[in-house]
Amino acid sequence: MSQRTFSIIKPDAVRKGYTAAILAEIEKAGFKIIAIKKLSISKSQAEGFYYVHKERPFFDSLTSFMSSGPIFPLVLEKENAIADLRKLMGATNPANAEEGTIRKKFAGSIEENAIHGSDAEDTAKFEIGYFFAGYELA
Ligand code: CMP
């Protein structure tokens, strides 16, 4: 059954001019782009998105980074989208990411790691709703 997931092309990748190359990898892997937008978020909007990490030592730095420049939030659809996108992204730390993954190719560090992808159905639902209204997902 087809499934939706949520992704963000992060500020580091947008700054380096990797947006189109990352979208090409995503489409080549069989994902349909259901929705996409470009925007910049405030620090408090980044804090709301990453609230599950609020006790982590990297929370302040992560939310400053995520509000440091434009991002591309995406809604993607395919069979097994959540797990398949995580496989395509590679490990959080690009130093541990497998050859051929998006983070291996485009990420610079464990924080500035080019792309986000939802880790489960309930987080995908929350994250899609954080950035997109229902009418944008038809
Ligand atoms: P993401 O998949 O968006 O989920 C949480 C983000 O926090 C992660 O990607 C990284 O950008 C960042 N992150 C995770 N672990 C660390 C860490 N140990 N140090 C700094 N940033 C991290």
PDB file of N, CA and C in Angstrom, residues 61-133:
ATOM      1  N   SER A  61      21.576  24.396  19.029  1.00  0.00           N
ATOM      2  CA  SER A  61      22.348  24.504  17.803  1.00  0.00           C
ATOM      3  C   SER A  61      21.535  24.020  16.594  1.00  0.00           C
ATOM      4  N   LEU A  62      20.825  22.911  16.756  1.00  0.00           N
ATOM      5  CA  LEU A  62      20.011  22.361  15.671  1.00  0.00           C
ATOM      6  C   LEU A  62      18.935  23.354  15.218  1.00  0.00           C
ATOM      7  N   THR A  63      18.259  23.971  16.186  1.00  0.00           N
ATOM      8  CA  THR A  63      17.163  24.874  15.813  1.00  0.00           C
ATOM      9  C   THR A  63      17.699  26.201  15.252  1.00  0.00           C
ATOM     10  N   SER A  64      18.898  26.621  15.682  1.00  0.00           N
ATOM     11  CA  SER A  64      19.540  27.790  15.054  1.00  0.00           C
ATOM     12  C   SER A  64      19.904  27.468  13.614  1.00  0.00           C
ATOM     13  N   PHE A  65      20.483  26.293  13.410  1.00  0.00           N
ATOM     14  CA  PHE A  65      20.846  25.861  12.046  1.00  0.00           C
ATOM     15  C   PHE A  65      19.614  25.785  11.150  1.00  0.00           C
ATOM     16  N   MET A  66      18.549  25.170  11.640  1.00  0.00           N
ATOM     17  CA  MET A  66      17.367  24.971  10.796  1.00  0.00           C
ATOM     18  C   MET A  66      16.657  26.281  10.457  1.00  0.00           C
ATOM     19  N   SER A  67      16.942  27.332  11.253  1.00  0.00           N
ATOM     20  CA  SER A  67      16.341  28.638  10.961  1.00  0.00           C
ATOM     21  C   SER A  67      17.365  29.584  10.321  1.00  0.00           C
ATOM     22  N   SER A  68      18.479  29.035   9.828  1.00  0.00           N
ATOM     23  CA  SER A  68      19.559  29.882   9.311  1.00  0.00           C
ATOM     24  C   SER A  68      19.430  30.222   7.823  1.00  0.00           C
ATOM     25  N   GLY A  69      18.439  29.657   7.157  1.00  0.00           N
ATOM     26  CA  GLY A  69      18.278  29.923   5.728  1.00  0.00           C
ATOM     27  C   GLY A  69      17.128  29.128   5.173  1.00  0.00           C
ATOM     28  N   PRO A  70      16.837  29.321   3.877  1.00  0.00           N
ATOM     29  CA  PRO A  70      15.684  28.640   3.280  1.00  0.00           C
ATOM     30  C   PRO A  70      15.794  27.112   3.342  1.00  0.00           C
ATOM     31  N   ILE A  71      14.633  26.493   3.455  1.00  0.00           N
ATOM     32  CA  ILE A  71      14.509  25.028   3.430  1.00  0.00           C
ATOM     33  C   ILE A  71      13.414  24.657   2.428  1.00  0.00           C
ATOM     34  N   PHE A  72      13.411  23.381   2.022  1.00  0.00           N
ATOM     35  CA  PHE A  72      12.334  22.862   1.173  1.00  0.00           C
ATOM     36  C   PHE A  72      11.631  21.720   1.902  1.00  0.00           C
ATOM     37  N   PRO A  73      10.518  21.970   2.568  1.00  0.00           N
ATOM     38  CA  PRO A  73       9.702  20.869   3.101  1.00  0.00           C
ATOM     39  C   PRO A  73       9.028  20.131   1.941  1.00  0.00           C
ATOM     40  N   LEU A  74       8.908  18.819   2.085  1.00  0.00           N
ATOM     41  CA  LEU A  74       8.375  17.960   1.023  1.00  0.00           C
ATOM     42  C   LEU A  74       7.438  16.918   1.603  1.00  0.00           C
ATOM     43  N   VAL A  75       6.397  16.589   0.869  1.00  0.00           N
ATOM     44  CA  VAL A  75       5.599  15.401   1.176  1.00  0.00           C
ATOM     45  C   VAL A  75       5.805  14.420   0.029  1.00  0.00           C
ATOM     46  N   LEU A  76       6.206  13.206   0.374  1.00  0.00           N
ATOM     47  CA  LEU A  76       6.584  12.196  -0.624  1.00  0.00           C
ATOM     48  C   LEU A  76       5.723  10.957  -0.477  1.00  0.00           C
ATOM     49  N   GLU A  77       5.466  10.298  -1.598  1.00  0.00           N
ATOM     50  CA  GLU A  77       4.603   9.108  -1.558  1.00  0.00           C
ATOM     51  C   GLU A  77       5.198   7.971  -2.381  1.00  0.00           C
ATOM     52  N   LYS A  78       5.156   6.791  -1.827  1.00  0.00           N
ATOM     53  CA  LYS A  78       5.472   5.539  -2.533  1.00  0.00           C
ATOM     54  C   LYS A  78       5.132   4.394  -1.598  1.00  0.00           C
ATOM     55  N   GLU A  79       5.222   3.167  -2.073  1.00  0.00           N
ATOM     56  CA  GLU A  79       5.125   2.001  -1.200  1.00  0.00           C
ATOM     57  C   GLU A  79       6.240   2.102  -0.170  1.00  0.00           C
ATOM     58  N   ASN A  80       5.945   1.852   1.075  1.00  0.00           N
ATOM     59  CA  ASN A  80       6.998   1.776   2.106  1.00  0.00           C
ATOM     60  C   ASN A  80       7.843   3.061   2.179  1.00  0.00           C
ATOM     61  N   ALA A  81       7.185   4.208   2.009  1.00  0.00           N
ATOM     62  CA  ALA A  81       7.907   5.482   1.857  1.00  0.00           C
ATOM     63  C   ALA A  81       8.780   5.828   3.065  1.00  0.00           C
ATOM     64  N   ILE A  82       8.295   5.585   4.271  1.00  0.00           N
ATOM     65  CA  ILE A  82       9.031   6.030   5.468  1.00  0.00           C
ATOM     66  C   ILE A  82      10.376   5.302   5.564  1.00  0.00           C
ATOM     67  N   ALA A  83      10.326   3.978   5.499  1.00  0.00           N
ATOM     68  CA  ALA A  83      11.562   3.191   5.611  1.00  0.00           C
ATOM     69  C   ALA A  83      12.457   3.403   4.386  1.00  0.00           C
ATOM     70  N   ASP A  84      11.846   3.482   3.198  1.00  0.00           N
ATOM     71  CA  ASP A  84      12.661   3.613   1.987  1.00  0.00           C
ATOM     72  C   ASP A  84      13.375   4.963   1.932  1.00  0.00           C
ATOM     73  N   LEU A  85      12.719   6.026   2.400  1.00  0.00           N
ATOM     74  CA  LEU A  85      13.397   7.328   2.405  1.00  0.00           C
ATOM     75  C   LEU A  85      14.564   7.301   3.393  1.00  0.00           C
ATOM     76  N   ARG A  86      14.367   6.674   4.543  1.00  0.00           N
ATOM     77  CA  ARG A  86      15.460   6.627   5.527  1.00  0.00           C
ATOM     78  C   ARG A  86      16.656   5.850   4.976  1.00  0.00           C
ATOM     79  N   LYS A  87      16.365   4.800   4.217  1.00  0.00           N
ATOM     80  CA  LYS A  87      17.442   4.043   3.571  1.00  0.00           C
ATOM     81  C   LYS A  87      18.166   4.919   2.534  1.00  0.00           C
ATOM     82  N   LEU A  88      17.385   5.642   1.746  1.00  0.00           N
ATOM     83  CA  LEU A  88      17.967   6.511   0.715  1.00  0.00           C
ATOM     84  C   LEU A  88      18.788   7.646   1.338  1.00  0.00           C
ATOM     85  N   MET A  89      18.353   8.161   2.500  1.00  0.00           N
ATOM     86  CA  MET A  89      19.082   9.261   3.162  1.00  0.00           C
ATOM     87  C   MET A  89      20.419   8.785   3.705  1.00  0.00           C
ATOM     88  N   GLY A  90      20.456   7.588   4.293  1.00  0.00           N
ATOM     89  CA  GLY A  90      21.661   7.101   4.970  1.00  0.00           C
ATOM     90  C   GLY A  90      21.690   7.542   6.427  1.00  0.00           C
ATOM     91  N   ALA A  91      22.742   7.131   7.136  1.00  0.00           N
ATOM     92  CA  ALA A  91      22.851   7.388   8.572  1.00  0.00           C
ATOM     93  C   ALA A  91      22.866   8.891   8.883  1.00  0.00           C
ATOM     94  N   THR A  92      22.356   9.250  10.080  1.00  0.00           N
ATOM     95  CA  THR A  92      22.313  10.655  10.525  1.00  0.00           C
ATOM     96  C   THR A  92      23.680  11.311  10.382  1.00  0.00           C
ATOM     97  N   ASN A  93      24.705  10.604  10.834  1.00  0.00           N
ATOM     98  CA  ASN A  93      26.075  11.113  10.700  1.00  0.00           C
ATOM     99  C   ASN A  93      26.628  10.680   9.340  1.00  0.00           C
ATOM    100  N   PRO A  94      26.907  11.635   8.451  1.00  0.00           N
ATOM    101  CA  PRO A  94      27.363  11.255   7.102  1.00  0.00           C
ATOM    102  C   PRO A  94      28.634  10.409   7.115  1.00  0.00           C
ATOM    103  N   ALA A  95      29.407  10.519   8.191  1.00  0.00           N
ATOM    104  CA  ALA A  95      30.622   9.694   8.308  1.00  0.00           C
ATOM    105  C   ALA A  95      30.268   8.205   8.360  1.00  0.00           C
ATOM    106  N   ASN A  96      29.054   7.900   8.830  1.00  0.00           N
ATOM    107  CA  ASN A  96      28.607   6.500   8.912  1.00  0.00           C
ATOM    108  C   ASN A  96      27.649   6.118   7.789  1.00  0.00           C
ATOM    109  N   ALA A  97      27.358   7.041   6.885  1.00  0.00           N
ATOM    110  CA  ALA A  97      26.359   6.776   5.838  1.00  0.00           C
ATOM    111  C   ALA A  97      26.944   5.891   4.740  1.00  0.00           C
ATOM    112  N   GLU A  98      26.095   4.997   4.247  1.00  0.00           N
ATOM    113  CA  GLU A  98      26.554   4.091   3.191  1.00  0.00           C
ATOM    114  C   GLU A  98      26.787   4.832   1.885  1.00  0.00           C
ATOM    115  N   GLU A  99      27.688   4.274   1.108  1.00  0.00           N
ATOM    116  CA  GLU A  99      27.983   4.771  -0.240  1.00  0.00           C
ATOM    117  C   GLU A  99      26.682   4.861  -1.041  1.00  0.00           C
ATOM    118  N   GLY A 100      26.511   5.941  -1.786  1.00  0.00           N
ATOM    119  CA  GLY A 100      25.332   6.069  -2.642  1.00  0.00           C
ATOM    120  C   GLY A 100      24.152   6.748  -1.973  1.00  0.00           C
ATOM    121  N   THR A 101      24.211   6.940  -0.645  1.00  0.00           N
ATOM    122  CA  THR A 101      23.090   7.595   0.040  1.00  0.00           C
ATOM    123  C   THR A 101      23.195   9.118  -0.100  1.00  0.00           C
ATOM    124  N   ILE A 102      22.067   9.784   0.126  1.00  0.00           N
ATOM    125  CA  ILE A 102      22.035  11.248  -0.015  1.00  0.00           C
ATOM    126  C   ILE A 102      22.984  11.908   0.978  1.00  0.00           C
ATOM    127  N   ARG A 103      23.002  11.417   2.217  1.00  0.00           N
ATOM    128  CA  ARG A 103      23.890  12.059   3.199  1.00  0.00           C
ATOM    129  C   ARG A 103      25.358  11.797   2.887  1.00  0.00           C
ATOM    130  N   LYS A 104      25.662  10.628   2.355  1.00  0.00           N
ATOM    131  CA  LYS A 104      27.055  10.359   1.962  1.00  0.00           C
ATOM    132  C   LYS A 104      27.476  11.346   0.880  1.00  0.00           C
ATOM    133  N   LYS A 105      26.563  11.603  -0.067  1.00  0.00           N
ATOM    134  CA  LYS A 105      26.919  12.474  -1.194  1.00  0.00           C
ATOM    135  C   LYS A 105      26.895  13.958  -0.844  1.00  0.00           C
ATOM    136  N   PHE A 106      25.933  14.362   0.017  1.00  0.00           N
ATOM    137  CA  PHE A 106      25.669  15.801   0.133  1.00  0.00           C
ATOM    138  C   PHE A 106      25.807  16.392   1.534  1.00  0.00           C
ATOM    139  N   ALA A 107      25.931  15.559   2.583  1.00  0.00           N
ATOM    140  CA  ALA A 107      25.928  16.105   3.946  1.00  0.00           C
ATOM    141  C   ALA A 107      27.338  16.427   4.416  1.00  0.00           C
ATOM    142  N   GLY A 108      27.432  17.451   5.286  1.00  0.00           N
ATOM    143  CA  GLY A 108      28.744  17.861   5.766  1.00  0.00           C
ATOM    144  C   GLY A 108      29.067  17.395   7.171  1.00  0.00           C
ATOM    145  N   SER A 109      28.046  17.233   8.023  1.00  0.00           N
ATOM    146  CA  SER A 109      28.286  16.865   9.421  1.00  0.00           C
ATOM    147  C   SER A 109      27.024  16.237  10.002  1.00  0.00           C
ATOM    148  N   ILE A 110      27.134  15.756  11.242  1.00  0.00           N
ATOM    149  CA  ILE A 110      25.978  15.113  11.874  1.00  0.00           C
ATOM    150  C   ILE A 110      24.811  16.093  12.035  1.00  0.00           C
ATOM    151  N   GLU A 111      25.099  17.375  12.205  1.00  0.00           N
ATOM    152  CA  GLU A 111      24.012  18.363  12.310  1.00  0.00           C
ATOM    153  C   GLU A 111      23.611  18.871  10.926  1.00  0.00           C
ATOM    154  N   GLU A 112      24.587  19.290  10.146  1.00  0.00           N
ATOM    155  CA  GLU A 112      24.299  19.843   8.813  1.00  0.00           C
ATOM    156  C   GLU A 112      24.278  18.674   7.834  1.00  0.00           C
ATOM    157  N   ASN A 113      23.201  17.874   7.958  1.00  0.00           N
ATOM    158  CA  ASN A 113      23.188  16.585   7.258  1.00  0.00           C
ATOM    159  C   ASN A 113      22.216  16.531   6.080  1.00  0.00           C
ATOM    160  N   ALA A 114      21.985  17.695   5.465  1.00  0.00           N
ATOM    161  CA  ALA A 114      21.362  17.825   4.137  1.00  0.00           C
ATOM    162  C   ALA A 114      19.861  17.545   4.066  1.00  0.00           C
ATOM    163  N   ILE A 115      19.399  16.531   4.785  1.00  0.00           N
ATOM    164  CA  ILE A 115      18.005  16.104   4.602  1.00  0.00           C
ATOM    165  C   ILE A 115      17.438  15.506   5.890  1.00  0.00           C
ATOM    166  N   HIS A 116      16.149  15.734   6.087  1.00  0.00           N
ATOM    167  CA  HIS A 116      15.399  15.110   7.182  1.00  0.00           C
ATOM    168  C   HIS A 116      14.371  14.165   6.582  1.00  0.00           C
ATOM    169  N   GLY A 117      14.068  13.080   7.294  1.00  0.00           N
ATOM    170  CA  GLY A 117      12.969  12.197   6.900  1.00  0.00           C
ATOM    171  C   GLY A 117      12.275  11.663   8.130  1.00  0.00           C
ATOM    172  N   SER A 118      10.961  11.575   8.095  1.00  0.00           N
ATOM    173  CA  SER A 118      10.194  11.084   9.252  1.00  0.00           C
ATOM    174  C   SER A 118      10.638   9.674   9.631  1.00  0.00           C
ATOM    175  N   ASP A 119      10.566   9.370  10.939  1.00  0.00           N
ATOM    176  CA  ASP A 119      11.020   8.051  11.401  1.00  0.00           C
ATOM    177  C   ASP A 119       9.888   7.065  11.661  1.00  0.00           C
ATOM    178  N   ALA A 120       8.626   7.503  11.587  1.00  0.00           N
ATOM    179  CA  ALA A 120       7.495   6.598  11.859  1.00  0.00           C
ATOM    180  C   ALA A 120       6.211   7.237  11.333  1.00  0.00           C
ATOM    181  N   GLU A 121       5.120   6.435  11.277  1.00  0.00           N
ATOM    182  CA  GLU A 121       3.839   6.934  10.738  1.00  0.00           C
ATOM    183  C   GLU A 121       3.305   8.125  11.521  1.00  0.00           C
ATOM    184  N   ASP A 122       3.376   8.042  12.872  1.00  0.00           N
ATOM    185  CA  ASP A 122       2.787   9.132  13.670  1.00  0.00           C
ATOM    186  C   ASP A 122       3.612  10.410  13.540  1.00  0.00           C
ATOM    187  N   THR A 123       4.938  10.276  13.452  1.00  0.00           N
ATOM    188  CA  THR A 123       5.742  11.495  13.276  1.00  0.00           C
ATOM    189  C   THR A 123       5.543  12.067  11.875  1.00  0.00           C
ATOM    190  N   ALA A 124       5.387  11.203  10.866  1.00  0.00           N
ATOM    191  CA  ALA A 124       5.130  11.689   9.505  1.00  0.00           C
ATOM    192  C   ALA A 124       3.847  12.522   9.489  1.00  0.00           C
ATOM    193  N   LYS A 125       2.833  12.035  10.178  1.00  0.00           N
ATOM    194  CA  LYS A 125       1.548  12.743  10.214  1.00  0.00           C
ATOM    195  C   LYS A 125       1.712  14.124  10.878  1.00  0.00           C
ATOM    196  N   PHE A 126       2.397  14.145  12.014  1.00  0.00           N
ATOM    197  CA  PHE A 126       2.642  15.417  12.717  1.00  0.00           C
ATOM    198  C   PHE A 126       3.455  16.369  11.838  1.00  0.00           C
ATOM    199  N   GLU A 127       4.501  15.853  11.232  1.00  0.00           N
ATOM    200  CA  GLU A 127       5.422  16.708  10.467  1.00  0.00           C
ATOM    201  C   GLU A 127       4.778  17.245   9.188  1.00  0.00           C
ATOM    202  N   ILE A 128       3.983  16.410   8.503  1.00  0.00           N
ATOM    203  CA  ILE A 128       3.254  16.896   7.317  1.00  0.00           C
ATOM    204  C   ILE A 128       2.315  18.029   7.741  1.00  0.00           C
ATOM    205  N   GLY A 129       1.585  17.806   8.821  1.00  0.00           N
ATOM    206  CA  GLY A 129       0.627  18.810   9.290  1.00  0.00           C
ATOM    207  C   GLY A 129       1.285  20.082   9.807  1.00  0.00           C
ATOM    208  N   TYR A 130       2.550  19.975  10.223  1.00  0.00           N
ATOM    209  CA  TYR A 130       3.271  21.162  10.721  1.00  0.00           C
ATOM    210  C   TYR A 130       3.555  22.142   9.582  1.00  0.00           C
ATOM    211  N   PHE A 131       3.798  21.603   8.388  1.00  0.00           N
ATOM    212  CA  PHE A 131       4.204  22.456   7.260  1.00  0.00           C
ATOM    213  C   PHE A 131       3.172  22.602   6.146  1.00  0.00           C
ATOM    214  N   PHE A 132       2.183  21.697   6.078  1.00  0.00           N
ATOM    215  CA  PHE A 132       1.242  21.747   4.951  1.00  0.00           C
ATOM    216  C   PHE A 132      -0.199  21.669   5.433  1.00  0.00           C
ATOM    217  N   ALA A 133      -1.060  22.460   4.780  1.00  0.00           N
ATOM    218  CA  ALA A 133      -2.499  22.387   5.028  1.00  0.00           C
ATOM    219  C   ALA A 133      -3.092  21.284   4.153  1.00  0.00           C
TER     220      ALA A 133
END
